[in-house]
Coordinates of N, CA, C and O in Angstrom, one line a residue:
M8 N -28.5 22.8 25.9 CA -27.6 22.5 24.7 C -27.9 21.1 24.1 O -28.2 20.2 24.9
M9 N -28.0 21.0 22.9 CA -28.3 19.8 22.1 C -27.1 18.8 22.1 O -26.0 19.2 21.7
E10 N -27.3 17.6 22.5 CA -26.3 16.5 22.4 C -26.4 15.8 21.1 O -27.5 15.4 20.7
M11 N -25.2 15.5 20.5 CA -25.4 14.9 19.2 C -25.1 13.3 19.3 O -25.2 12.7 18.3
R12 N -24.8 12.8 20.4 CA -24.5 11.4 20.6 C -25.8 10.7 20.8 O -26.7 11.3 21.3
S13 N -25.8 9.4 20.5 CA -27.0 8.6 20.7 C -27.1 8.3 22.1 O -26.2 8.3 22.9
P14 N -28.3 7.8 22.5 CA -28.5 7.4 23.9 C -27.5 6.3 24.4 O -26.8 6.4 25.5
L15 N -27.3 5.4 23.5 CA -26.3 4.4 23.9 C -24.8 4.8 24.0 O -24.1 4.5 24.9
G16 N -24.5 5.8 23.1 CA -23.2 6.4 23.2 C -23.0 7.3 24.4 O -21.9 7.2 25.0
R17 N -24.0 7.8 24.8 CA -24.0 8.7 26.1 C -23.9 7.8 27.2 O -23.2 8.0 28.3
A18 N -24.6 6.6 27.2 CA -24.7 5.7 28.4 C -23.2 5.1 28.4 O -22.7 5.0 29.5
R19 N -22.6 4.7 27.4 CA -21.2 4.0 27.4 C -20.1 5.2 27.5 O -19.0 4.8 27.8
G20 N -20.4 6.3 27.1 CA -19.4 7.4 27.2 C -18.4 7.3 26.0 O -17.3 7.7 26.0
L21 N -18.9 6.5 25.0 CA -18.0 6.3 23.8 C -18.4 7.2 22.7 O -19.6 7.6 22.5
G22 N -17.4 7.5 21.9 CA -17.6 8.4 20.7 C -16.9 7.7 19.5 O -16.7 6.6 19.5
S23 N -16.7 8.5 18.6 CA -16.1 8.1 17.4 C -14.6 7.7 17.7 O -13.9 8.2 18.4
A24 N -14.1 6.6 16.9 CA -12.8 6.1 17.1 C -11.8 7.0 16.5 O -10.6 7.0 16.7
K25 N -12.2 7.9 15.6 CA -11.4 9.0 14.9 C -10.3 8.4 14.2 O -9.4 9.1 13.8
H26 N -10.4 7.2 13.7 CA -9.4 6.6 12.8 C -9.8 6.3 11.3 O -9.0 6.1 10.4
G27 N -11.1 6.3 11.1 CA -11.6 5.8 9.8 C -11.3 6.8 8.7 O -11.0 6.5 7.6
V28 N -11.4 8.2 9.1 CA -11.3 9.2 8.1 C -9.7 9.1 7.7 O -9.4 9.3 6.4
G29 N -8.8 9.0 8.5 CA -7.4 9.0 8.2 C -7.1 7.8 7.2 O -6.3 7.9 6.3
H30 N -7.6 6.6 7.6 CA -7.4 5.4 6.7 C -8.0 5.7 5.3 O -7.4 5.4 4.4
W31 N -9.2 6.3 5.3 CA -9.9 6.6 4.0 C -8.9 7.6 3.2 O -8.8 7.3 2.1
W32 N -8.4 8.6 3.8 CA -7.6 9.6 3.1 C -6.3 8.9 2.6 O -5.9 9.2 1.4
V33 N -5.8 8.1 3.4 CA -4.5 7.5 3.0 C -4.7 6.6 1.7 O -3.9 6.4 0.8
Q34 N -5.8 5.8 1.9 CA -6.1 4.9 0.7 C -6.4 5.7 -0.6 O -5.9 5.4 -1.6
R35 N -7.0 6.9 -0.4 CA -7.2 7.6 -1.6 C -6.0 8.3 -2.1 O -5.8 8.3 -3.3
L36 N -5.1 8.7 -1.2 CA -3.8 9.4 -1.6 C -3.0 8.4 -2.4 O -2.3 8.7 -3.3
T37 N -2.9 7.1 -1.9 CA -2.1 6.1 -2.5 C -2.7 5.7 -3.8 O -1.9 5.5 -4.7
A38 N -4.0 5.8 -3.9 CA -4.6 5.5 -5.2 C -4.2 6.5 -6.3 O -3.8 6.1 -7.4
V39 N -4.3 7.8 -5.9 CA -3.9 8.9 -6.7 C -2.4 8.8 -7.0 O -2.1 9.1 -8.2
A40 N -1.6 8.5 -6.2 CA -0.1 8.4 -6.5 C 0.1 7.2 -7.4 O 1.1 7.3 -8.3
L41 N -0.7 6.2 -7.4 CA -0.5 5.0 -8.3 C -0.9 5.3 -9.7 O -0.2 4.7 -10.5
V42 N -1.7 6.3 -9.9 CA -2.0 6.5 -11.4 C -0.8 7.0 -12.1 O -0.5 6.3 -13.1
P43 N 0.1 8.0 -11.8 CA 1.2 8.3 -12.6 C 2.2 7.2 -12.5 O 3.0 7.0 -13.5
L44 N 2.4 6.6 -11.3 CA 3.5 5.7 -11.2 C 3.1 4.5 -12.0 O 4.1 3.9 -12.7
C45 N 1.9 4.0 -12.2 CA 1.6 2.9 -13.1 C 1.7 3.2 -14.5 O 2.1 2.5 -15.3
L46 N 1.2 4.5 -14.9 CA 1.4 4.9 -16.2 C 2.9 4.9 -16.6 O 3.2 4.4 -17.7
W47 N 3.7 5.4 -15.7 CA 5.2 5.4 -15.9 C 5.7 4.0 -16.2 O 6.4 3.7 -17.1
F48 N 5.2 3.2 -15.3 CA 5.7 1.7 -15.4 C 5.3 1.0 -16.7 O 6.1 0.3 -17.3
V49 N 4.1 1.3 -17.1 CA 3.6 0.7 -18.4 C 4.4 1.2 -19.5 O 4.8 0.4 -20.4
M50 N 4.7 2.5 -19.5 CA 5.5 3.1 -20.7 C 6.8 2.5 -20.6 O 7.4 2.2 -21.7
V51 N 7.5 2.4 -19.4 CA 8.8 1.8 -19.3 C 8.8 0.4 -19.9 O 9.7 -0.1 -20.7
A52 N 7.8 -0.4 -19.4 CA 7.7 -1.8 -19.8 C 7.6 -2.0 -21.3 O 8.3 -2.9 -21.8
I53 N 6.8 -1.1 -21.9 CA 6.7 -1.2 -23.4 C 8.0 -0.8 -24.1 O 8.4 -1.4 -24.9
S54 N 8.7 0.3 -23.5 CA 9.9 0.7 -24.1 C 11.1 -0.3 -23.9 O 12.1 -0.4 -24.7
M55 N 10.9 -1.2 -22.9 CA 12.0 -2.2 -22.6 C 11.7 -3.5 -23.3 O 12.5 -4.5 -23.1
V56 N 10.7 -3.7 -24.1 CA 10.5 -4.9 -24.8 C 11.7 -5.1 -25.7 O 12.0 -4.4 -26.5
G57 N 12.3 -6.3 -25.6 CA 13.3 -6.7 -26.4 C 14.6 -6.3 -25.8 O 15.7 -6.7 -26.3
A58 N 14.6 -5.7 -24.7 CA 16.0 -5.2 -24.2 C 16.6 -6.4 -23.3 O 15.8 -7.3 -22.8
D59 N 18.0 -6.4 -23.4 CA 18.6 -7.5 -22.6 C 18.8 -7.1 -21.1 O 18.4 -6.0 -20.8
H60 N 19.3 -8.0 -20.4 CA 19.5 -7.8 -19.0 C 20.4 -6.6 -18.8 O 20.1 -5.7 -17.7
A61 N 21.4 -6.4 -19.4 CA 22.5 -5.4 -19.2 C 21.7 -4.1 -19.5 O 22.0 -3.1 -18.7
A62 N 20.9 -3.9 -20.5 CA 20.2 -2.6 -20.8 C 19.2 -2.4 -19.6 O 19.2 -1.2 -19.2
F63 N 18.5 -3.4 -19.1 CA 17.6 -3.1 -18.1 C 18.4 -2.7 -16.8 O 18.0 -1.8 -16.0
Q64 N 19.5 -3.3 -16.5 CA 20.3 -3.1 -15.3 C 20.9 -1.7 -15.4 O 20.9 -1.0 -14.5
A65 N 21.3 -1.2 -16.6 CA 21.7 0.2 -16.7 C 20.6 1.2 -16.5 O 20.8 2.2 -15.9
W66 N 19.5 0.8 -17.1 CA 18.3 1.7 -16.8 C 17.9 1.9 -15.4 O 17.6 2.9 -15.0
I67 N 17.7 0.7 -14.8 CA 17.3 0.8 -13.3 C 18.3 1.3 -12.4 O 18.1 1.8 -11.3
G68 N 19.6 1.3 -12.8 CA 20.7 1.7 -12.1 C 20.8 3.4 -12.0 O 21.4 4.0 -11.1
E69 N 20.1 4.0 -13.0 CA 19.9 5.3 -12.9 C 19.1 5.9 -11.7 O 18.1 5.2 -11.4
F70 N 19.5 6.9 -11.1 CA 18.9 7.3 -9.8 C 17.3 7.5 -9.9 O 16.6 6.9 -9.1
G71 N 16.9 8.3 -10.9 CA 15.4 8.5 -10.9 C 14.6 7.3 -11.3 O 13.5 7.1 -10.7
N72 N 15.1 6.4 -12.1 CA 14.4 5.3 -12.5 C 14.2 4.3 -11.3 O 13.2 3.7 -11.0
G73 N 15.3 4.0 -10.5 CA 15.3 3.1 -9.4 C 14.4 3.7 -8.3 O 13.7 3.0 -7.7
L74 N 14.5 5.1 -8.1 CA 13.7 5.7 -7.1 C 12.2 5.5 -7.5 O 11.4 5.1 -6.6
L75 N 11.9 5.8 -8.7 CA 10.3 5.6 -9.0 C 9.9 4.2 -9.0 O 8.8 3.9 -8.5
M76 N 10.8 3.3 -9.3 CA 10.4 1.8 -9.1 C 10.2 1.5 -7.6 O 9.3 0.8 -7.3
I77 N 11.1 2.0 -6.9 CA 10.9 1.7 -5.3 C 9.7 2.4 -4.8 O 8.9 1.8 -4.0
L78 N 9.4 3.6 -5.3 CA 8.2 4.3 -4.9 C 6.9 3.5 -5.4 O 6.0 3.4 -4.6
L79 N 6.9 3.0 -6.6 CA 5.8 2.2 -7.0 C 5.6 1.0 -6.1 O 4.5 0.8 -5.8
V80 N 6.7 0.3 -5.9 CA 6.6 -0.9 -5.0 C 6.0 -0.6 -3.6 O 5.0 -1.2 -3.2
V81 N 6.5 0.4 -3.0 CA 6.2 0.8 -1.7 C 4.6 1.3 -1.7 O 3.8 1.0 -0.8
V82 N 4.3 2.2 -2.5 CA 2.9 2.7 -2.6 C 1.9 1.6 -2.9 O 0.9 1.5 -2.3
L83 N 2.3 0.7 -3.9 CA 1.4 -0.4 -4.3 C 1.2 -1.3 -3.3 O 0.0 -1.6 -2.9
F84 N 2.2 -1.8 -2.5 CA 1.9 -2.7 -1.4 C 1.2 -2.1 -0.3 O 0.4 -2.8 0.4
H85 N 1.5 -0.8 0.1 CA 0.7 -0.1 1.2 C -0.7 0.0 0.8 O -1.6 -0.3 1.5
H86 N -1.0 0.4 -0.5 CA -2.4 0.6 -1.0 C -3.1 -0.8 -0.9 O -4.3 -0.9 -0.5
A87 N -2.4 -1.8 -1.4 CA -3.1 -3.2 -1.3 C -3.3 -3.7 0.1 O -4.3 -4.2 0.4
Q88 N -2.5 -3.4 1.0 CA -2.6 -3.7 2.4 C -3.7 -3.0 3.0 O -4.6 -3.6 3.7
L89 N -3.9 -1.6 2.7 CA -5.1 -0.9 3.3 C -6.4 -1.4 2.7 O -7.4 -1.4 3.5
G90 N -6.4 -1.8 1.4 CA -7.6 -2.4 0.8 C -8.0 -3.7 1.5 O -9.2 -3.9 1.8
L91 N -7.1 -4.5 1.5 CA -7.3 -5.9 2.1 C -7.8 -5.7 3.6 O -8.6 -6.5 4.2
Q92 N -7.2 -4.7 4.4 CA -7.6 -4.5 5.7 C -9.1 -4.1 5.8 O -9.8 -4.6 6.6
V93 N -9.6 -3.3 4.9 CA -11.0 -2.9 4.9 C -11.9 -4.1 4.6 O -12.9 -4.4 5.2
V94 N -11.5 -5.0 3.6 CA -12.2 -6.1 3.3 C -12.3 -7.1 4.5 O -13.4 -7.7 4.9
I95 N -11.1 -7.4 5.2 CA -11.1 -8.2 6.3 C -11.9 -7.7 7.5 O -12.7 -8.4 8.1
E96 N -11.9 -6.4 7.7 CA -12.6 -5.8 8.8 C -14.1 -5.9 8.6 O -14.9 -6.1 9.6
D97 N -14.5 -5.8 7.3 CA -15.9 -5.9 7.0 C -16.5 -7.2 6.9 O -17.6 -7.4 7.1
Y98 N -15.7 -8.2 6.4 CA -16.4 -9.4 6.0 C -15.7 -10.7 6.8 O -16.4 -11.8 6.6
V99 N -14.8 -10.6 7.6 CA -14.3 -11.8 8.3 C -15.0 -11.7 9.7 O -14.9 -10.8 10.4
G100 N -15.6 -12.8 9.9 CA -16.4 -12.9 11.3 C -15.4 -13.4 12.4 O -14.5 -14.3 12.1
G101 N -15.7 -13.0 13.5 CA -14.9 -13.5 14.8 C -13.6 -12.6 15.0 O -12.9 -12.4 14.0
E102 N -13.5 -12.2 16.1 CA -12.4 -11.2 16.4 C -11.0 -11.9 16.1 O -10.1 -11.3 15.8
A103 N -10.9 -13.1 16.6 CA -9.6 -13.9 16.5 C -9.2 -14.1 15.1 O -8.0 -13.9 14.7
A104 N -10.1 -14.5 14.2 CA -9.8 -14.6 12.8 C -9.5 -13.3 12.2 O -8.7 -13.2 11.3
K105 N -10.3 -12.3 12.5 CA -10.0 -10.9 11.9 C -8.7 -10.5 12.3 O -7.9 -10.0 11.4
V106 N -8.3 -10.6 13.6 CA -6.8 -10.1 14.0 C -5.8 -11.0 13.3 O -4.8 -10.4 12.8
T107 N -6.0 -12.3 13.3 CA -5.0 -13.2 12.6 C -4.9 -12.9 11.1 O -3.7 -12.6 10.7
W108 N -5.9 -12.5 10.4 CA -5.8 -12.2 9.0 C -5.1 -10.8 8.8 O -4.4 -10.5 7.9
L109 N -5.5 -10.0 9.7 CA -4.9 -8.5 9.6 C -3.4 -8.6 9.8 O -2.6 -8.0 9.0
I110 N -2.9 -9.5 10.7 CA -1.5 -9.6 10.9 C -0.9 -10.2 9.8 O 0.3 -9.9 9.4
I111 N -1.5 -11.2 9.2 CA -0.9 -12.1 8.1 C -0.7 -11.1 6.9 O 0.2 -11.0 6.2
V112 N -1.8 -10.2 6.6 CA -1.8 -9.4 5.4 C -0.7 -8.3 5.7 O 0.1 -8.1 4.8
K113 N -0.6 -7.7 6.8 CA 0.4 -6.7 7.1 C 1.8 -7.2 6.9 O 2.7 -6.7 6.4
F114 N 2.0 -8.4 7.5 CA 3.3 -9.1 7.5 C 3.6 -9.4 5.9 O 4.7 -9.2 5.5
L115 N 2.7 -10.0 5.1 CA 3.0 -10.3 3.8 C 3.2 -9.0 2.9 O 4.2 -9.1 2.1
A116 N 2.6 -8.0 3.1 CA 2.6 -6.8 2.4 C 4.1 -6.2 2.6 O 4.8 -5.9 1.7
F117 N 4.6 -6.3 3.9 CA 5.8 -5.8 4.3 C 6.9 -6.7 3.6 O 7.8 -6.2 3.1
A118 N 6.7 -8.0 3.8 CA 7.8 -8.9 3.3 C 7.9 -8.9 1.8 O 9.0 -8.7 1.3
F119 N 6.8 -8.8 1.1 CA 6.9 -8.7 -0.4 C 7.4 -7.4 -0.9 O 8.2 -7.3 -1.8
G120 N 6.9 -6.3 -0.2 CA 7.4 -5.0 -0.5 C 8.9 -4.9 -0.3 O 9.7 -4.3 -1.2
A121 N 9.5 -5.3 0.9 CA 10.8 -5.3 1.2 C 11.7 -6.1 0.2 O 12.7 -5.7 -0.2
S122 N 11.1 -7.3 -0.2 CA 11.8 -8.2 -1.2 C 12.0 -7.5 -2.5 O 12.9 -7.5 -3.2
C123 N 10.9 -6.7 -3.0 CA 10.9 -6.0 -4.3 C 11.8 -4.9 -4.2 O 12.6 -4.7 -5.1
V124 N 11.9 -4.2 -3.1 CA 12.8 -3.0 -2.9 C 14.3 -3.6 -2.9 O 15.1 -3.0 -3.7
L125 N 14.5 -4.7 -2.3 CA 15.8 -5.2 -2.3 C 16.2 -5.7 -3.6 O 17.4 -5.5 -4.2
A126 N 15.3 -6.2 -4.4 CA 15.6 -6.6 -5.8 C 15.9 -5.5 -6.7 O 16.9 -5.6 -7.4
V127 N 15.2 -4.4 -6.5 CA 15.6 -3.2 -7.4 C 16.9 -2.7 -6.9 O 17.7 -2.4 -7.9
V128 N 17.3 -2.7 -5.7 CA 18.6 -2.2 -5.3 C 19.6 -3.2 -5.8 O 20.7 -2.7 -6.4
Y129 N 19.5 -4.4 -5.7 CA 20.4 -5.4 -6.1 C 20.7 -5.3 -7.8 O 21.8 -5.3 -8.2
V130 N 19.5 -5.2 -8.4 CA 19.7 -5.1 -9.9 C 20.4 -3.8 -10.3 O 21.3 -3.7 -11.1
G131 N 20.0 -2.8 -9.6 CA 20.6 -1.5 -9.8 C 22.1 -1.3 -9.5 O 22.8 -0.6 -10.2
L132 N 22.5 -2.1 -8.5 CA 23.9 -2.2 -8.2 C 24.7 -3.2 -9.1 O 25.9 -3.2 -8.8
G133 N 24.0 -4.0 -9.8 CA 24.8 -4.9 -10.7 C 25.0 -6.2 -10.1 O 26.0 -6.9 -10.5
R134 N 24.3 -6.6 -9.2 CA 24.4 -8.0 -8.6 C 23.6 -9.1 -9.3 O 22.7 -8.7 -9.9

């Protein structure tokens, strides 16, 4: 039977990490999801030119609009975090620096995303 692993892979007993394809798919799916969400956001931003705070608050307080805004924020920050992760893994030298930057990026993406979601909820509730 023919073995598909390299001699070094056979010697170490290592194979594929099996996580790269999943990461690639999630990044592509978030990119596809961002297309209609960003188009929706641009159309809304254009339609809201000249609106006052009360009009915007009433608009975002509607269930569908608030939900789409939250989806945009969550998908956008997740997609950005995935893209930055690839850049860090490919271009940052040294394992300690790489891990440090990965943790910082994940934390910041979560913190900024959570603060944006909280802002949408607050404005939607009239605070």
